[in-house]
Amino acid sequence: ITRRLLDSDQADDVVAGLRIARHCNWRSAATVARRLFDHPDARVREQACLACGEMGGPSLVIPLRGLLRDPDPRVRRAADNAIARIEG
């Protein structure tokens, strides 16, 4: 079910899928979350950052830094928090 949510065309579904993945600590979802950094909906980009911060590794820091220039302040804050969490 989570995978279907993450692959949905509906932003609300994708956000729900990312939240479920984070709650279940589904570490491989970080790869899916990384692909969502360019999603048109800021809520999806924000949740993708949060997921990567909780489940991702150092290879995600550079892509996350790109989101520090996102037009939405929630996305920038989530990216900053994710980087801090990864870098410890």
mmCIF file of C-alpha atoms in Angstrom:
data_model
loop_
_atom_site.group_PDB
_atom_site.id
_atom_site.type_symbol
_atom_site.label_atom_id
_atom_site.label_comp_id
_atom_site.label_asym_id
_atom_site.label_seq_id
_atom_site.Cartn_x
_atom_site.Cartn_y
_atom_site.Cartn_z
ATOM 1 C CA ILE A 1 0.000 0.000 0.000
ATOM 2 C CA THR A 2 2.767 2.434 0.901
ATOM 3 C CA ARG A 3 4.485 1.901 -2.419
ATOM 4 C CA ARG A 4 1.237 2.674 -4.272
ATOM 5 C CA LEU A 5 0.842 5.876 -2.276
ATOM 6 C CA LEU A 6 4.393 6.945 -3.110
ATOM 7 C CA ASP A 7 3.793 6.273 -6.817
ATOM 8 C CA SER A 8 0.477 8.143 -6.895
ATOM 9 C CA ASP A 9 -0.187 11.206 -9.038
ATOM 10 C CA GLN A 10 -1.994 12.793 -6.086
ATOM 11 C CA ALA A 11 0.182 14.899 -3.773
ATOM 12 C CA ASP A 12 -1.922 13.998 -0.718
ATOM 13 C CA ASP A 13 -1.295 10.302 -1.368
ATOM 14 C CA VAL A 14 2.440 10.817 -1.774
ATOM 15 C CA VAL A 15 2.617 12.851 1.450
ATOM 16 C CA ALA A 16 0.747 10.070 3.261
ATOM 17 C CA GLY A 17 3.095 7.456 1.810
ATOM 18 C CA LEU A 18 6.159 9.377 2.959
ATOM 19 C CA ARG A 19 4.727 9.770 6.447
ATOM 20 C CA ILE A 20 3.990 6.040 6.650
ATOM 21 C CA ALA A 21 7.490 5.206 5.413
ATOM 22 C CA ARG A 22 9.001 7.475 8.077
ATOM 23 C CA HIS A 23 6.803 6.037 10.806
ATOM 24 C CA CYS A 24 7.767 2.480 9.832
ATOM 25 C CA ASN A 25 11.416 3.456 9.320
ATOM 26 C CA TRP A 26 11.302 1.977 5.814
ATOM 27 C CA ARG A 27 14.892 2.880 4.972
ATOM 28 C CA SER A 28 14.738 2.013 1.277
ATOM 29 C CA ALA A 29 12.062 4.686 0.886
ATOM 30 C CA ALA A 30 14.863 7.266 1.073
ATOM 31 C CA THR A 31 15.672 6.412 -2.545
ATOM 32 C CA VAL A 32 12.078 7.107 -3.559
ATOM 33 C CA ALA A 33 12.039 10.273 -1.450
ATOM 34 C CA ARG A 34 15.147 11.561 -3.237
ATOM 35 C CA ARG A 35 13.318 11.342 -6.563
ATOM 36 C CA LEU A 36 10.577 13.547 -5.125
ATOM 37 C CA PHE A 37 12.857 16.553 -4.497
ATOM 38 C CA ASP A 38 11.604 18.020 -7.805
ATOM 39 C CA HIS A 39 7.909 17.393 -7.140
ATOM 40 C CA PRO A 40 5.719 20.430 -7.958
ATOM 41 C CA ASP A 41 3.962 20.291 -4.558
ATOM 42 C CA ALA A 42 5.952 21.827 -1.690
ATOM 43 C CA ARG A 43 4.328 19.483 0.836
ATOM 44 C CA VAL A 44 5.777 16.507 -1.010
ATOM 45 C CA ARG A 45 9.241 18.101 -1.186
ATOM 46 C CA GLU A 46 9.074 18.896 2.539
ATOM 47 C CA GLN A 47 8.109 15.325 3.482
ATOM 48 C CA ALA A 48 10.771 13.957 1.136
ATOM 49 C CA CYS A 49 13.394 16.012 2.987
ATOM 50 C CA LEU A 50 12.135 14.791 6.344
ATOM 51 C CA ALA A 51 12.205 11.184 5.142
ATOM 52 C CA CYS A 52 15.749 11.532 3.836
ATOM 53 C CA GLY A 53 16.879 13.121 7.077
ATOM 54 C CA GLU A 54 15.504 10.235 9.093
ATOM 55 C CA MET A 55 16.332 7.330 6.800
ATOM 56 C CA GLY A 56 18.987 8.511 4.379
ATOM 57 C CA GLY A 57 22.733 8.650 4.463
ATOM 58 C CA PRO A 58 25.541 11.049 3.591
ATOM 59 C CA SER A 59 25.015 10.654 -0.164
ATOM 60 C CA LEU A 60 21.821 12.700 0.185
ATOM 61 C CA VAL A 61 23.480 15.775 1.671
ATOM 62 C CA ILE A 62 24.436 17.326 -1.678
ATOM 63 C CA PRO A 63 20.945 16.939 -3.202
ATOM 64 C CA LEU A 64 19.422 18.253 0.039
ATOM 65 C CA ARG A 65 21.643 21.333 -0.137
ATOM 66 C CA GLY A 66 19.980 22.172 -3.438
ATOM 67 C CA LEU A 67 16.670 22.433 -1.581
ATOM 68 C CA LEU A 68 18.072 25.121 0.701
ATOM 69 C CA ARG A 69 17.180 27.454 -2.207
ATOM 70 C CA ASP A 70 13.622 26.137 -2.592
ATOM 71 C CA PRO A 71 10.980 28.877 -2.928
ATOM 72 C CA ASP A 72 8.983 27.414 -0.029
ATOM 73 C CA PRO A 73 10.325 28.149 3.479
ATOM 74 C CA ARG A 74 8.991 24.849 4.845
ATOM 75 C CA VAL A 75 11.039 22.936 2.306
ATOM 76 C CA ARG A 76 14.158 24.977 3.081
ATOM 77 C CA ARG A 77 13.699 24.352 6.818
ATOM 78 C CA ALA A 78 13.110 20.612 6.279
ATOM 79 C CA ALA A 79 16.208 20.371 4.070
ATOM 80 C CA ASP A 80 18.304 22.190 6.650
ATOM 81 C CA ASN A 81 17.038 19.900 9.422
ATOM 82 C CA ALA A 82 17.658 16.804 7.291
ATOM 83 C CA ILE A 83 21.232 17.840 6.571
ATOM 84 C CA ALA A 84 21.862 18.528 10.251
ATOM 85 C CA ARG A 85 20.448 15.142 11.179
ATOM 86 C CA ILE A 86 22.518 13.269 8.606
ATOM 87 C CA GLU A 87 25.725 15.098 9.445
ATOM 88 C CA GLY A 88 25.023 14.633 13.150
#
